Amino acid sequence: MALAEAILVCLTERPMSGYDLAKYFDASIGFFWRASHQQIYRELGRLRERELVDSQEISQSGKPNRIVHTITDKGRTAVTGWSAKPVRMPSVKDELLVKLYALETVDTKAMREQISVRLEQHQSKLSEFRRIKSRFYDGKDLNLNQKGKLIALELGIDQELFRIAGWETVLKKMTDAGV
Amino acid sequence: MALAEAILVCLTERPMSGYDLAKYFDASIGFFWRASHQQIYRELGRLRERELVDSQEISQSGKPNRIVHTITDKGRTAVTGWSAKPVRMPSVKDELLVKLYALETVDTKAMREQISVRLEQHQSKLSEFRRIKSRFYDGKDLNLNQKGKLIALELGIDQELFRIAGWETVLKKMTDAGV
DNA sequence: GGCAACATGTAACTTGTTACATGATTCC
DNA sequence: GGAATCATGTAACAAGTTACATGTTGCC
């Protein structure tokens, strides 16, 4: 259950509400471990039960109340313990690759269209990563915390570049194969 | 639910038992959509209910009986229909990237060790892919079915090469950052 | 006045993982 | 005689997805 730890890692940055966490995931750590707001709320409940976070309701006049979650010392210890444990290989699940594998059986016109869509998605992720890099990291003096995030981000950028090249090659090879 | 379709795609090749399918997944389509034997058995039950496969028990003297699943015409239609539908972006879930993102908070010695393990895993996948390519595809005349599989396999090979280079770069950048 | 975004969650369902269970055959 | 492999599954649980529910504020 790395979702728990991903949340705790975010909370080492600053205390956050479930909504803040969902936004934070979308814009950063979620590039490496995606989670929906429902998952985050459920996991926060469990983290509270295990006393890894401390949750405080803050009343706001007018607006609905915010529940702000703060990582506890027990939570910090849990993160360090987790960090030393071995990781698994990331799960492999790409329907588009299954379709490619089944090339003879599929609708190849639709398939080319789907590859184009995929290419655009990688392109927009690439732009987003580059924007974040130039905005927050380029030409700045970075501490270790920031350096870690930058290294991860640069790996993300290279990955998007690779994937764009990869799917473009696939399109060429499909053409060569006559489909 | 692409597992259903991945199974149907395998069964277009030849009728198979659940056990055969689990083996087949491990050695081919599972490179792009991993599934455990439990998932496969469960899904086969559902496919039978939906009449997309026809399941026949074959008694074997001595050995336990095999249940052989054959794709039906309805099943073939389902695959074609599925193939034209848009796909999602593959899920992103890599604990090692989360740890990299949280570099300051983690045990960096253990982290370097985990990257080394990951590198070995990619190396062994690469060898496996290359072995399959040279054994089944190199220097042969291929039909469209085989060409699709080869294109997917070559994308897999490039991906492993990219990932090896990527994690090696991360190790270098960690050294530069002093961890 | 309506719609998007803020903010929080529950419920139902599907998928994926871990552990358990059974019994035969083949190889050492 | 014991371990590995063949072959088939069930049960319990964890994780992920989709849909629903509620009420506010701020903008056009």
Coordinates of N, CA, C and O in Angstrom, one line a residue, chain A residues 144-145 147-149 151, chain B residues 98-108 111 174 177 179:
Chain A
L144 N 18.2 19.3 -1.1 CA 18.1 17.9 -1.5 C 16.6 17.5 -1.8 O 16.4 16.8 -2.7
N145 N 15.7 18.1 -1.0 CA 14.3 17.8 -1.3 C 13.9 18.2 -2.7 O 13.3 17.4 -3.4
K147 N 16.0 18.7 -5.2 CA 16.8 17.9 -6.2 C 16.2 16.6 -6.5 O 16.1 16.1 -7.6
G148 N 15.6 15.9 -5.4 CA 14.9 14.6 -5.6 C 13.8 14.8 -6.6 O 13.6 14.0 -7.6
K149 N 13.0 15.8 -6.4 CA 11.8 16.1 -7.2 C 12.2 16.4 -8.6 O 11.6 15.9 -9.6
I151 N 15.0 15.4 -10.2 CA 15.5 14.1 -10.8 C 14.3 13.3 -11.3 O 14.3 12.8 -12.4
Chain B
V98 N 8.1 7.2 -6.4 CA 7.6 7.9 -5.3 C 8.8 8.2 -4.3 O 9.0 9.2 -3.7
K99 N 9.6 7.1 -4.1 CA 10.8 7.3 -3.2 C 11.8 8.3 -3.7 O 12.3 9.1 -3.0
L100 N 12.0 8.3 -5.1 CA 12.9 9.3 -5.7 C 12.3 10.7 -5.4 O 13.1 11.6 -5.1
Y101 N 11.0 10.8 -5.6 CA 10.4 12.1 -5.4 C 10.6 12.6 -3.9 O 10.7 13.8 -3.7
A102 N 10.6 11.6 -3.0 CA 10.7 11.9 -1.6 C 12.2 11.8 -1.1 O 12.4 11.5 0.0
L103 N 13.1 12.0 -2.0 CA 14.5 11.7 -1.8 C 15.0 12.1 -0.4 O 15.8 11.4 0.3
E104 N 14.6 13.3 0.0 CA 15.1 13.8 1.3 C 14.7 13.0 2.5 O 15.4 12.9 3.5
T105 N 13.5 12.4 2.4 CA 12.9 11.7 3.5 C 13.3 10.2 3.6 O 13.0 9.5 4.6
V106 N 13.9 9.7 2.5 CA 14.1 8.2 2.4 C 15.5 7.8 2.8 O 16.4 8.7 2.9
D107 N 15.7 6.5 3.0 CA 17.0 6.0 3.3 C 17.7 5.8 1.9 O 17.4 4.9 1.1
T108 N 18.6 6.7 1.6 CA 19.2 6.7 0.3 C 20.1 5.6 0.0 O 20.2 5.2 -1.2
M111 N 17.8 3.0 -1.1 CA 17.3 3.4 -2.3 C 18.2 3.0 -3.5 O 17.8 2.5 -4.5
M174 N 22.0 11.2 -8.4 CA 22.0 11.1 -7.0 C 23.4 11.3 -6.4 O 23.6 12.0 -5.4
A177 N 24.2 14.8 -6.4 CA 23.5 15.5 -5.4 C 24.1 15.2 -4.0 O 23.6 15.7 -3.0
V179 N 24.2 12.0 -2.5 CA 23.5 10.9 -1.8 C 23.7 9.6 -2.4 O 24.0 9.5 -3.6

